[in-house]
Tab-separated table of C-alpha atoms in Angstrom:
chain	number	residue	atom	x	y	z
A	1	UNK	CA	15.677	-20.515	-110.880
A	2	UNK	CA	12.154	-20.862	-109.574
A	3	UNK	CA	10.147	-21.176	-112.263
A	4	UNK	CA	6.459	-21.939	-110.351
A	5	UNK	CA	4.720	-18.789	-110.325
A	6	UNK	CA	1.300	-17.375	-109.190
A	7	UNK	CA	-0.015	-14.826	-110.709
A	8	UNK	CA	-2.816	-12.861	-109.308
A	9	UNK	CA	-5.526	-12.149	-111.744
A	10	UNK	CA	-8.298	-9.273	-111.413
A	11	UNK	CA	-10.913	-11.665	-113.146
A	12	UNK	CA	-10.337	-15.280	-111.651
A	13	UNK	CA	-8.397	-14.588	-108.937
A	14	UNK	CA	-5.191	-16.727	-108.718
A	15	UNK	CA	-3.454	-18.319	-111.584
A	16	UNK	CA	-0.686	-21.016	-111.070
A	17	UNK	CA	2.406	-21.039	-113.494
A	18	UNK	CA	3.365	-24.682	-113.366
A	19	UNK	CA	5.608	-25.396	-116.203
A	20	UNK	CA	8.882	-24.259	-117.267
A	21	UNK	CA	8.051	-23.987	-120.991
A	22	UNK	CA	5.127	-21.624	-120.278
A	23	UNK	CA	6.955	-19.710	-118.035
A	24	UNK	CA	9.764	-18.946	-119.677
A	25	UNK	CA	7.490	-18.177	-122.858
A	26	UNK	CA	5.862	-15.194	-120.377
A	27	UNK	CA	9.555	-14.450	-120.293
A	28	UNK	CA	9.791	-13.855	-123.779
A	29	UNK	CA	10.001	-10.333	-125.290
A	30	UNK	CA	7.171	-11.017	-127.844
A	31	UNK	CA	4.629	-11.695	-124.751
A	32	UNK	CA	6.387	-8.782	-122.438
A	33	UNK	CA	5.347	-6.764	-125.815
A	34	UNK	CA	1.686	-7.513	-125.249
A	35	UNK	CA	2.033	-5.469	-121.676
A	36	UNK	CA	1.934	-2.328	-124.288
A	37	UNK	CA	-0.717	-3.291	-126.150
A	38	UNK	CA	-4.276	-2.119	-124.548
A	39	UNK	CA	-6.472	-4.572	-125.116
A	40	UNK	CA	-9.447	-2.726	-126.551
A	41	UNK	CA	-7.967	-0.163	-128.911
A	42	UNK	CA	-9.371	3.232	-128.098
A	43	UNK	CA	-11.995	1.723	-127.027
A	44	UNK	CA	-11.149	3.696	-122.987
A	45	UNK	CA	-12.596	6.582	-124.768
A	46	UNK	CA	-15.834	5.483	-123.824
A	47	UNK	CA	-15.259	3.140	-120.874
A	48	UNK	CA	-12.296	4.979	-119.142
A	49	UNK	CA	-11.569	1.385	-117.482
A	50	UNK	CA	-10.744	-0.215	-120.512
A	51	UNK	CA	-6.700	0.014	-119.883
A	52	UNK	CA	-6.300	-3.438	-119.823
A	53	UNK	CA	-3.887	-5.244	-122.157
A	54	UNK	CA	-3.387	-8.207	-124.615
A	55	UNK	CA	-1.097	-9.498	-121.764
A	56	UNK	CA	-3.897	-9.847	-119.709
A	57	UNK	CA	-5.917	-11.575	-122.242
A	58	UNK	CA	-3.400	-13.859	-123.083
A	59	UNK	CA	-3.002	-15.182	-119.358
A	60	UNK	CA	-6.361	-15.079	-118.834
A	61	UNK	CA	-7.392	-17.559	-122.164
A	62	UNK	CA	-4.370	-19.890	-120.803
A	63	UNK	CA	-5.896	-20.237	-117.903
A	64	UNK	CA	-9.477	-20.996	-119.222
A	65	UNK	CA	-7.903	-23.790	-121.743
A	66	UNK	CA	-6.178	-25.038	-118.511
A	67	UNK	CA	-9.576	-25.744	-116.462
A	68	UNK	CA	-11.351	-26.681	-120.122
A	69	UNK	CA	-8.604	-29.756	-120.115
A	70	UNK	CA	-8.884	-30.728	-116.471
A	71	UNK	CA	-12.306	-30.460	-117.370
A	72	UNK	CA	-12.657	-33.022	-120.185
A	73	UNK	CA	-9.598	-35.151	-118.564
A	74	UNK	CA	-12.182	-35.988	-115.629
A	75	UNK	CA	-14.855	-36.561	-118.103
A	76	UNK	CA	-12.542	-39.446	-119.263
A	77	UNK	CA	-10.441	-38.078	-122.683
A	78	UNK	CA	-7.779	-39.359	-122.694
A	79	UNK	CA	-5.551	-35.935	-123.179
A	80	UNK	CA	-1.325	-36.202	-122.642
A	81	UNK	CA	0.713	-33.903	-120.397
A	82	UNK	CA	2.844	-33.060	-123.788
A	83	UNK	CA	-0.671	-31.899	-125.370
A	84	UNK	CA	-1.872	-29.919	-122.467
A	85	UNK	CA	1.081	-28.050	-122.475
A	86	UNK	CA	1.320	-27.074	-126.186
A	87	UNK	CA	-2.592	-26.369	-125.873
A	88	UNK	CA	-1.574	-23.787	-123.551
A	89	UNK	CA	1.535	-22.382	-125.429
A	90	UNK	CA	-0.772	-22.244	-128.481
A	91	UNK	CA	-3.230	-20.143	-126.648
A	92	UNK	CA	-1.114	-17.628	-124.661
A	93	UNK	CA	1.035	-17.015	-127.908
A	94	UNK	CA	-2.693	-16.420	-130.304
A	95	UNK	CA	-2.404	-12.607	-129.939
A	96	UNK	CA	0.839	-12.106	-130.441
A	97	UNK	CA	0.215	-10.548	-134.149
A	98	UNK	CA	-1.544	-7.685	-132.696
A	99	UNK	CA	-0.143	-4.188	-133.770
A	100	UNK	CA	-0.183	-1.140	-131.612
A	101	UNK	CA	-4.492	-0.297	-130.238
A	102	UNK	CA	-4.855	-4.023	-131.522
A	103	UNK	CA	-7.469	-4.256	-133.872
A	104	UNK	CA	-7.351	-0.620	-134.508
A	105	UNK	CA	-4.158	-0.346	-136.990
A	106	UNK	CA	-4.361	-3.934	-138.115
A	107	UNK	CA	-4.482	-3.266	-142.057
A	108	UNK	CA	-2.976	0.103	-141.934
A	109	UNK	CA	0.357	-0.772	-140.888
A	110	UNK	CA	0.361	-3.960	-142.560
A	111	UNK	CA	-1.605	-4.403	-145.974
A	112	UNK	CA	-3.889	-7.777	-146.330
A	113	UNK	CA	-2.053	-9.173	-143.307
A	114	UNK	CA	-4.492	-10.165	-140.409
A	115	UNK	CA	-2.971	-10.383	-137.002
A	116	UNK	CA	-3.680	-14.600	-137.380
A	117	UNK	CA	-0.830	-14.675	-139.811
A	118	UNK	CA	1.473	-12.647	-137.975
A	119	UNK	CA	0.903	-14.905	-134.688
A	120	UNK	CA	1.472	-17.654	-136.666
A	121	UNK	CA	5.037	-15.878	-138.112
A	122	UNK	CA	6.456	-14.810	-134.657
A	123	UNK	CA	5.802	-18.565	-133.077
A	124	UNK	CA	7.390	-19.756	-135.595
A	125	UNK	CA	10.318	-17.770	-134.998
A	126	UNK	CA	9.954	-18.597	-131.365
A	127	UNK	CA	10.058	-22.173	-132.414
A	128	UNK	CA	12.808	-22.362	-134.498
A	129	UNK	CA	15.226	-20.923	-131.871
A	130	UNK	CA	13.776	-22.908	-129.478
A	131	UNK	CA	14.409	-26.369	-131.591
A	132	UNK	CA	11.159	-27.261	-132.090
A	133	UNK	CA	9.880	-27.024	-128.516
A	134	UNK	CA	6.576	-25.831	-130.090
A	135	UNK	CA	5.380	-27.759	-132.666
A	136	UNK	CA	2.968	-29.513	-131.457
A	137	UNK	CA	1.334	-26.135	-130.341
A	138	UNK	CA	1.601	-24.843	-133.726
A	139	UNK	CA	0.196	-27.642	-135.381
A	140	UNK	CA	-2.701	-27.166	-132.729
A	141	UNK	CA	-2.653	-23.507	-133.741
A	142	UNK	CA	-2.602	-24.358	-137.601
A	143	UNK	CA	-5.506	-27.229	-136.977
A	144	UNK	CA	-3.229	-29.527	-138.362
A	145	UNK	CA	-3.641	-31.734	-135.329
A	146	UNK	CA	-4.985	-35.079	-136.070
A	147	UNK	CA	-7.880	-34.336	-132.652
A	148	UNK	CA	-9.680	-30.939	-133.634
A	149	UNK	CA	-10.741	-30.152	-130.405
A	150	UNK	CA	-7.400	-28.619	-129.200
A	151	UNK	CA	-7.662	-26.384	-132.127
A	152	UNK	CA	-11.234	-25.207	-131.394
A	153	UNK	CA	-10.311	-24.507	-127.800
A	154	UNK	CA	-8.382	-22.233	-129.783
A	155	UNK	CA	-10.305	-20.874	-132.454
A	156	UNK	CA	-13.732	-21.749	-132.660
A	157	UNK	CA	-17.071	-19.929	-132.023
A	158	UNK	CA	-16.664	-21.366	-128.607
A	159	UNK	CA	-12.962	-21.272	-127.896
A	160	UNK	CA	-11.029	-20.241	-124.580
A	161	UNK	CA	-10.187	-16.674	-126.421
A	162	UNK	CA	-13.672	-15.264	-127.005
A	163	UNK	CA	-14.781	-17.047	-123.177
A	164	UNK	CA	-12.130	-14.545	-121.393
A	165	UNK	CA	-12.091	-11.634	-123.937
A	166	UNK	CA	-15.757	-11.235	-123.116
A	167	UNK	CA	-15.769	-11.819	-119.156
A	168	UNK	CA	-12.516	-9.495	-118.803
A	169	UNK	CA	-14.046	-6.597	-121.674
A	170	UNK	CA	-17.229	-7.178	-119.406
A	171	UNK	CA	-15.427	-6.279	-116.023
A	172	UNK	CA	-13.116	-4.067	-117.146
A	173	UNK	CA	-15.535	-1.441	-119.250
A	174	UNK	CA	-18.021	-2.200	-116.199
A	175	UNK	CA	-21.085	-3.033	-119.063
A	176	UNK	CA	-22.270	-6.357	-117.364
A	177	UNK	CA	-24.272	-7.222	-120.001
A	178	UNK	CA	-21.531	-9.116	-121.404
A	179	UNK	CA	-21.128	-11.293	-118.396
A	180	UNK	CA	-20.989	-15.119	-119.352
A	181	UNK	CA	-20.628	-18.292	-117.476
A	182	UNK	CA	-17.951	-19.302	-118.278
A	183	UNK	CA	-16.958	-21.735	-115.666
A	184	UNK	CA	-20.499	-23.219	-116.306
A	185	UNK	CA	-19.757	-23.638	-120.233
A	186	UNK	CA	-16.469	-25.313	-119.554
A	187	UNK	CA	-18.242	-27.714	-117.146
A	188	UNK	CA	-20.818	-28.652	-119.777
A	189	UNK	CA	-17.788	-29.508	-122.475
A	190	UNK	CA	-17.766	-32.852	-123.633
A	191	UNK	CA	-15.187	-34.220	-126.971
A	192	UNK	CA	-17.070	-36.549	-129.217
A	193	UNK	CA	-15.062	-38.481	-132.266
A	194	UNK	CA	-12.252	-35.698	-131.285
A	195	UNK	CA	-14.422	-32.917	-132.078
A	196	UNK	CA	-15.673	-29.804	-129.288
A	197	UNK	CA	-19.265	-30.499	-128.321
A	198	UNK	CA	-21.594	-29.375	-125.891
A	199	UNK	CA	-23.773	-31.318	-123.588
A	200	UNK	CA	-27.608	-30.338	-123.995
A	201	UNK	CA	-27.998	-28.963	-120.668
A	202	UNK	CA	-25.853	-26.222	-121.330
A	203	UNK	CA	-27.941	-24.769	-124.120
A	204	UNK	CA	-28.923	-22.167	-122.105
A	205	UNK	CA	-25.746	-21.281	-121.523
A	206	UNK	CA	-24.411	-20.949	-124.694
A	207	UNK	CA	-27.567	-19.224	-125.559
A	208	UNK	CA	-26.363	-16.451	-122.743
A	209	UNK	CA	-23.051	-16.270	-124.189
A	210	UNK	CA	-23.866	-15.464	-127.173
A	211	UNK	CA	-26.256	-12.922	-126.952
A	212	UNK	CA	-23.647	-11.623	-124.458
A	213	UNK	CA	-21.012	-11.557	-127.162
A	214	UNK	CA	-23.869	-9.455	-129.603
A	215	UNK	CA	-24.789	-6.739	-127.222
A	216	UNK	CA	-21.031	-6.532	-125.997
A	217	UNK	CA	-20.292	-6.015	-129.860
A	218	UNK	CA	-22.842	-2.976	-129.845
A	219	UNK	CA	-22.277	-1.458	-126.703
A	220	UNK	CA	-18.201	-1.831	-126.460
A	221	UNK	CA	-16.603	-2.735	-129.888
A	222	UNK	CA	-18.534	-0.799	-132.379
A	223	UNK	CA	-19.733	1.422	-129.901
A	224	UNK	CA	-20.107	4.710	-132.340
A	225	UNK	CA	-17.190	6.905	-130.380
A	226	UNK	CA	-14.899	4.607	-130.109
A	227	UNK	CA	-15.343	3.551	-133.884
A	228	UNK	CA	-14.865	7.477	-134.274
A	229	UNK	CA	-12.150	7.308	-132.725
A	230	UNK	CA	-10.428	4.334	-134.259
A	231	UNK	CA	-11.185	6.105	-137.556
A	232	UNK	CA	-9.097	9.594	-136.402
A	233	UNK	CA	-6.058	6.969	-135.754
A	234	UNK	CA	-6.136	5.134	-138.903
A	235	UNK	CA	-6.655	8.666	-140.683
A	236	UNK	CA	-3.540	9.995	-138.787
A	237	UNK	CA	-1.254	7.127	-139.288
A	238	UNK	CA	-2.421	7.151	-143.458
A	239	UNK	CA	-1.622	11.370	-143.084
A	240	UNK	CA	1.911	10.185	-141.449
A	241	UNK	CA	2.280	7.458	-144.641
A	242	UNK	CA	1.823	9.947	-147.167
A	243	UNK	CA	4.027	12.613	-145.581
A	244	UNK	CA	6.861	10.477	-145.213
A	245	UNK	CA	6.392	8.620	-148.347
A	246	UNK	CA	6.453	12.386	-150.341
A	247	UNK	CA	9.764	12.994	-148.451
A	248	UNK	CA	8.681	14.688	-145.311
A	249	UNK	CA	10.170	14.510	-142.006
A	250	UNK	CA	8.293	12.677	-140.425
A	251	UNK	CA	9.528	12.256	-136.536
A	252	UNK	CA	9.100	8.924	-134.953
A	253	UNK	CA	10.574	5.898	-133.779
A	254	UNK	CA	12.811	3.878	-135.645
A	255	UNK	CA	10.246	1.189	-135.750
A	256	UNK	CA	7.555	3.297	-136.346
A	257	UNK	CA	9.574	5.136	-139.350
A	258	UNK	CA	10.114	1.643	-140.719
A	259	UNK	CA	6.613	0.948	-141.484
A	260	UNK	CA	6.073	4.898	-142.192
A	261	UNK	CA	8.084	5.216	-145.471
A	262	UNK	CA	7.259	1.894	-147.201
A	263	UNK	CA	4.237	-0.021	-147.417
A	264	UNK	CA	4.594	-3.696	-145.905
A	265	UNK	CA	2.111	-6.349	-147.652
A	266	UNK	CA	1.104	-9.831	-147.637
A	267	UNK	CA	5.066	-10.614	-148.001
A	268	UNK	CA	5.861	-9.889	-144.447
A	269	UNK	CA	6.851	-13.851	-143.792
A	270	UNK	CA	9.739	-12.884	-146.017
A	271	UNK	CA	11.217	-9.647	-144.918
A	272	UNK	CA	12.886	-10.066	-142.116
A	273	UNK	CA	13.591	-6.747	-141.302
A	274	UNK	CA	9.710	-5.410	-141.218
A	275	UNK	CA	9.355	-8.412	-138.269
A	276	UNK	CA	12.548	-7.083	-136.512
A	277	UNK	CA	10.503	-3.475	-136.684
A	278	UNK	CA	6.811	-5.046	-135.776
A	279	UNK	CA	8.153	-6.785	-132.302
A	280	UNK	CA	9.513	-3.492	-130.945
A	281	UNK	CA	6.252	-1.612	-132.286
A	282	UNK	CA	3.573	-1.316	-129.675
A	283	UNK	CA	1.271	1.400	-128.663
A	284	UNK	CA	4.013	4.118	-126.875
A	285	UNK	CA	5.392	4.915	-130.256
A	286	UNK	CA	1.756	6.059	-131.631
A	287	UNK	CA	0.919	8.219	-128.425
A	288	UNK	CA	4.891	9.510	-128.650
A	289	UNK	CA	4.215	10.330	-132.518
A	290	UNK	CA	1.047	12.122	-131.840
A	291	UNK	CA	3.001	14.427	-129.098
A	292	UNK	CA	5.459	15.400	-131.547
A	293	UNK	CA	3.256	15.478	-134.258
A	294	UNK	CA	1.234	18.099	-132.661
A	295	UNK	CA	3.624	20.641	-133.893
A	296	UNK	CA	4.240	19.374	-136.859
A	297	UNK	CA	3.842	22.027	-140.069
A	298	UNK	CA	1.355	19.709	-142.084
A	299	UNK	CA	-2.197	21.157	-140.346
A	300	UNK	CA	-3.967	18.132	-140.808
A	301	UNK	CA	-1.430	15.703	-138.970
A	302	UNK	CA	-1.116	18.614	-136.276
A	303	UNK	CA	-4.772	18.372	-136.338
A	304	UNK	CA	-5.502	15.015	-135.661
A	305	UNK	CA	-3.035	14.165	-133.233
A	306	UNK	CA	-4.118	17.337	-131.234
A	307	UNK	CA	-7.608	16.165	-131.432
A	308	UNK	CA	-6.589	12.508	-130.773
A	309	UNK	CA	-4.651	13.626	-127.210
A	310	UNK	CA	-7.505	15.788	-126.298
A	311	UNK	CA	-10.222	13.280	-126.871
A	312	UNK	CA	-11.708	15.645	-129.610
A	313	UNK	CA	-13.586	12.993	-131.300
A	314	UNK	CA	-15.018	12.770	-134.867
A	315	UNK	CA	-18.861	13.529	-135.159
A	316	UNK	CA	-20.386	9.907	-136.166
A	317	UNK	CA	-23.533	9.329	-137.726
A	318	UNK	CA	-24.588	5.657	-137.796
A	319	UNK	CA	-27.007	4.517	-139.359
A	320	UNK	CA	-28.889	1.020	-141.067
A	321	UNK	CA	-29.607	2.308	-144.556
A	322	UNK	CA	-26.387	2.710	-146.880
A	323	UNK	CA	-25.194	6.785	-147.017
A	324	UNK	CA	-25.693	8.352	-150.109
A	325	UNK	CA	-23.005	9.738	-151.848
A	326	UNK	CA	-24.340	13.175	-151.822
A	327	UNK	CA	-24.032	13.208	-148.305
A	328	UNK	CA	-20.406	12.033	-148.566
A	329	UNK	CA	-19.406	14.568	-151.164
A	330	UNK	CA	-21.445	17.122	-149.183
A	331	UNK	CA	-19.415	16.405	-145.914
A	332	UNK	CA	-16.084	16.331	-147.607
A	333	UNK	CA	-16.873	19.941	-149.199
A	334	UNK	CA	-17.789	21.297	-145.424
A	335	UNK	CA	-14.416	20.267	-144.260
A	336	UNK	CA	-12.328	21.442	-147.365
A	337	UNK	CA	-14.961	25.370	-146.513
A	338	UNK	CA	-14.403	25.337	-143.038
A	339	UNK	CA	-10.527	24.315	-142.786
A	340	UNK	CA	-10.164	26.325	-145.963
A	341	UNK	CA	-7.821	23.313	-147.261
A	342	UNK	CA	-8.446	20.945	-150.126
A	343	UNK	CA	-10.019	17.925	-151.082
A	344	UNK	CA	-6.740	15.572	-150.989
A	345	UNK	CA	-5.910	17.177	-147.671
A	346	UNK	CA	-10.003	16.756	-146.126
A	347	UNK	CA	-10.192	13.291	-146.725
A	348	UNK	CA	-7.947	12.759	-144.095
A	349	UNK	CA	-10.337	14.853	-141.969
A	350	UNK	CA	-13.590	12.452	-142.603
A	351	UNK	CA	-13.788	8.713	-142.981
A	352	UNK	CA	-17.016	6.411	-144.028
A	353	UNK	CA	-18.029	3.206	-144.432
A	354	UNK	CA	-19.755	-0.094	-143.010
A	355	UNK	CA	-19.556	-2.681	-139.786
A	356	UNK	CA	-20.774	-5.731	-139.053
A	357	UNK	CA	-21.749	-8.014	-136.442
A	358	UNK	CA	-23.096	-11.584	-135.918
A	359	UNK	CA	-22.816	-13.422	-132.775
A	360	UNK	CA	-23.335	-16.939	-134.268
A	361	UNK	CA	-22.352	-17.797	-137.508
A	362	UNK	CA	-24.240	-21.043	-138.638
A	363	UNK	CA	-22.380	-22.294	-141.203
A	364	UNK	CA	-18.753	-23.975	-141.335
A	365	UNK	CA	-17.637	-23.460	-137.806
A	366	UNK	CA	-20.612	-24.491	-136.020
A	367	UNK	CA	-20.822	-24.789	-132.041
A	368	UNK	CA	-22.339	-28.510	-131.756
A	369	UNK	CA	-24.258	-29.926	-129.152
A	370	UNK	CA	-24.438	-33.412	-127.764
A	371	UNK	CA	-27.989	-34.637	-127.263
A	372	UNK	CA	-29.608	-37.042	-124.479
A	373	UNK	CA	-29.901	-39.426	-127.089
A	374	UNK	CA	-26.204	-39.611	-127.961
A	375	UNK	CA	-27.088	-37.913	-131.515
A	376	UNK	CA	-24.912	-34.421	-132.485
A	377	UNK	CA	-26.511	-31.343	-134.117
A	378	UNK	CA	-25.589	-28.102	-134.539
A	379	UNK	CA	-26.893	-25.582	-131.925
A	380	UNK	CA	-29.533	-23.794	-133.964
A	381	UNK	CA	-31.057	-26.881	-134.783
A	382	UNK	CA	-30.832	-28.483	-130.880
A	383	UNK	CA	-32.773	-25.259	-129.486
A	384	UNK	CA	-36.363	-24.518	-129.395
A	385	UNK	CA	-34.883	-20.563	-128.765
A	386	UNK	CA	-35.882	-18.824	-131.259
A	387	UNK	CA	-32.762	-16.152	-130.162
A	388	UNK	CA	-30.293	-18.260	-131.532
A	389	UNK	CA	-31.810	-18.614	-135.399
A	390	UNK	CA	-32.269	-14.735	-134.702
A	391	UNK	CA	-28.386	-14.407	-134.108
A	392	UNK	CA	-27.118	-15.754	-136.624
A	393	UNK	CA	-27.881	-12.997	-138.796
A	394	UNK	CA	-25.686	-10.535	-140.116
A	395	UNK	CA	-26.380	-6.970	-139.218
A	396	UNK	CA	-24.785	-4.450	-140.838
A	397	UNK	CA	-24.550	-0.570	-140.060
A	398	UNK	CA	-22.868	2.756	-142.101
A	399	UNK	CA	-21.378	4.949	-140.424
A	400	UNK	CA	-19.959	8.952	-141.542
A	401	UNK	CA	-17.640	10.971	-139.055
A	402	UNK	CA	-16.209	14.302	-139.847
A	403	UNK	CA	-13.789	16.377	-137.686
A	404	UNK	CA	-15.503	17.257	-134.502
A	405	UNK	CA	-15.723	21.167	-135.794
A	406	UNK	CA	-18.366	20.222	-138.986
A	407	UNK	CA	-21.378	19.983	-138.812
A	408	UNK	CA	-22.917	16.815	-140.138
């Protein structure tokens, strides 16, 4: 079987499939599962372009740590064939712990289990029934790898996922703000003692990127409606929890019942079962809940999944000072008056609380830069912008939604 493949991609054109192990890892169900998975949550809402998938993403970011290798390779690092190719096995598989909407359901489905961890659970399983054909990418994943730059190619404030996550949310939501360079960073990417650094002259560069990553944060991730909106989801799938968990019926997929009618924590690694459920979950079975749900007796899940297919979104306030609690308790009191329901039953109907965002964090993980003088420093200290100290602050907002018939 041929297993050289080109595959045409909307944001770099085309991509070459050289090797059999990558290939046949597209192959594999877990990756055909990120086809289902929109990239950006709700986030179409907004942007009605933003139908692109984790699939995408994945290809894309295996590509990018492909021309980041060739890259340093003709710089002269010395890099193997055996740890180019688990580089890019460790990058295409990095998403493959995303639930259904992505980022959306992460902690509602699964309690105090980040997406990282599940990745980390499914290659595994790839691994093991593969004998071992990936362990050097999952000791690149892990950043057990004894050369840390493979493992902030793929996680790092400059790593191959946030380069193509921000040029393909960029072209696909059409906000061009977030455009980067990001064949112009990769060209400026040097390794020195094993560790990711960035040639001087590329400052500018990384400046661009990550004010691009800030205002893409503003305008497309937290942007207020889809946050709304991302709110009425987790509030339905918590109404569809307690129903079923109080002995309703609850119609759904199997997989989708599974994670339903018991919680699933922190344990996941060890049941077996709840991993069997997660790789056939993506996001059909939510939008084929919400279309049965929308006759279902409970108002409030009849509500919300009406309101969900209908793009009836949540009225959002956001705001920079904390909301008082009288203005909580207020809000929850207009939707128990004007749905004539009670308090338990409202709370589904309203959701508050806090996001954050800060494009450079300058501490631990820092993105270092290689001087003219040989000497490395971190990036805040190498620039005379005063953007990038600026950046590196946290900014926090509150937000308050309430169904979309009370008033806030």
């Amino acid at each position: 079987m041929n297993k050289k493949k080109i595959i045409n991609d909307p944001v770099y054109g085309f991509i070459n499939i050289k090797d059999e192990l990558i290939f046949d890892l597209i192959e594999h169900p877990y990756i055909q599962r990120l086809r289902r998975i929109r990239q950006l949550g709700l986030t179409d809402m907004v942007y009605p372009g933003a139908m692109h998938t984790r699939f995408h993403h994945a290809i894309g970011a295996m590509h990018l740590m492909t021309r980041a290798l060739e890259q340093l390779r003709d710089r002269g690092v010395e890099i193997s064939d055996s740890e180019i190719l688990a580089a890019k096995a460790a990058i295409l598989l990095h998403d493959l712990g995303h639930g259904p909407f992505s980022h959306a359901l992460e902690f509602t489905l699964l309690k105090n289990v980040n997406h990282e961890d599940v990745s980390l659970f499914l290659m595994e399983k790839i691994n093991k029934s593969w004998n071992g054909s990936l362990d050097l990418a999952i000791k690149m994943y892990k950043k057990e790898y004894e050369r840390p730059f493979f493992g902030q190619l793929i996680s790092s404030q400059l790593d191959m996922d946030r380069l193509d996550y921000l040029q393909r949310d960029s072209f696909f939501t059409g906000v061009h703000e977030g455009t980067i360079g990001a064949q112009r960073i990769i060209k400026m990417l040097a390794v020195d003692q094993d560790q990711l650094v960035v040639e001087e002259k590329g400052i500018y560069s990384i400046e661009n990127f990550l004010n691009a990553r800030r205002l893409m944060y503003w305008q497309v991730y937290l942007h207020k409606t889809a946050l709304a909106a991302e709110q009425m989801l987790i509030k339905l799938i918590q109404r569809a929890q307690y129903l079923a968990r109080n002995g309703e019926n609850v119609p759904a997929s199997e997989a989708l019942t599974f994670f339903l009618k018991q919680p699933v924590d922190k344990n996941f690694d060890q049941l077996d079962l709840a991993a069997q459920y997660f790789v056939e979950l993506d996001d059909y079975d939510i939008i084929a809940a919400m279309k049965t749900w929308g006759n279902h007796p409970d108002r409030v899940l009849s509500l919300l999944s009406h309101q969900l297919l209908n793009r009836e979104i949540f009225k959002i306030q956001l705001k920079n000072q904390q909301i008082p609690t009288p203005l909580i308790k207020a809000g929850l009191k207009k939707v128990c008056d004007y749905f004539k329901i009670s308090e338990q039953e409202a709370s589904f109907l309203m959701a508050h609380g806090t996001v954050s965002n800060s494009a450079y964090l300058n501490h631990g993980d820092q993105i270092l830069i290689l001087q003219k003088d040989g000497e490395i420093v971190d990036l805040e200290s190498a620039s005379d912008l005063p953007n990038i100290t600026a950046m590196s602050k946290i900014v926090k907002k509150y937000y308050l939604c309430l169904s979309k018939n009370v008033s806030l």
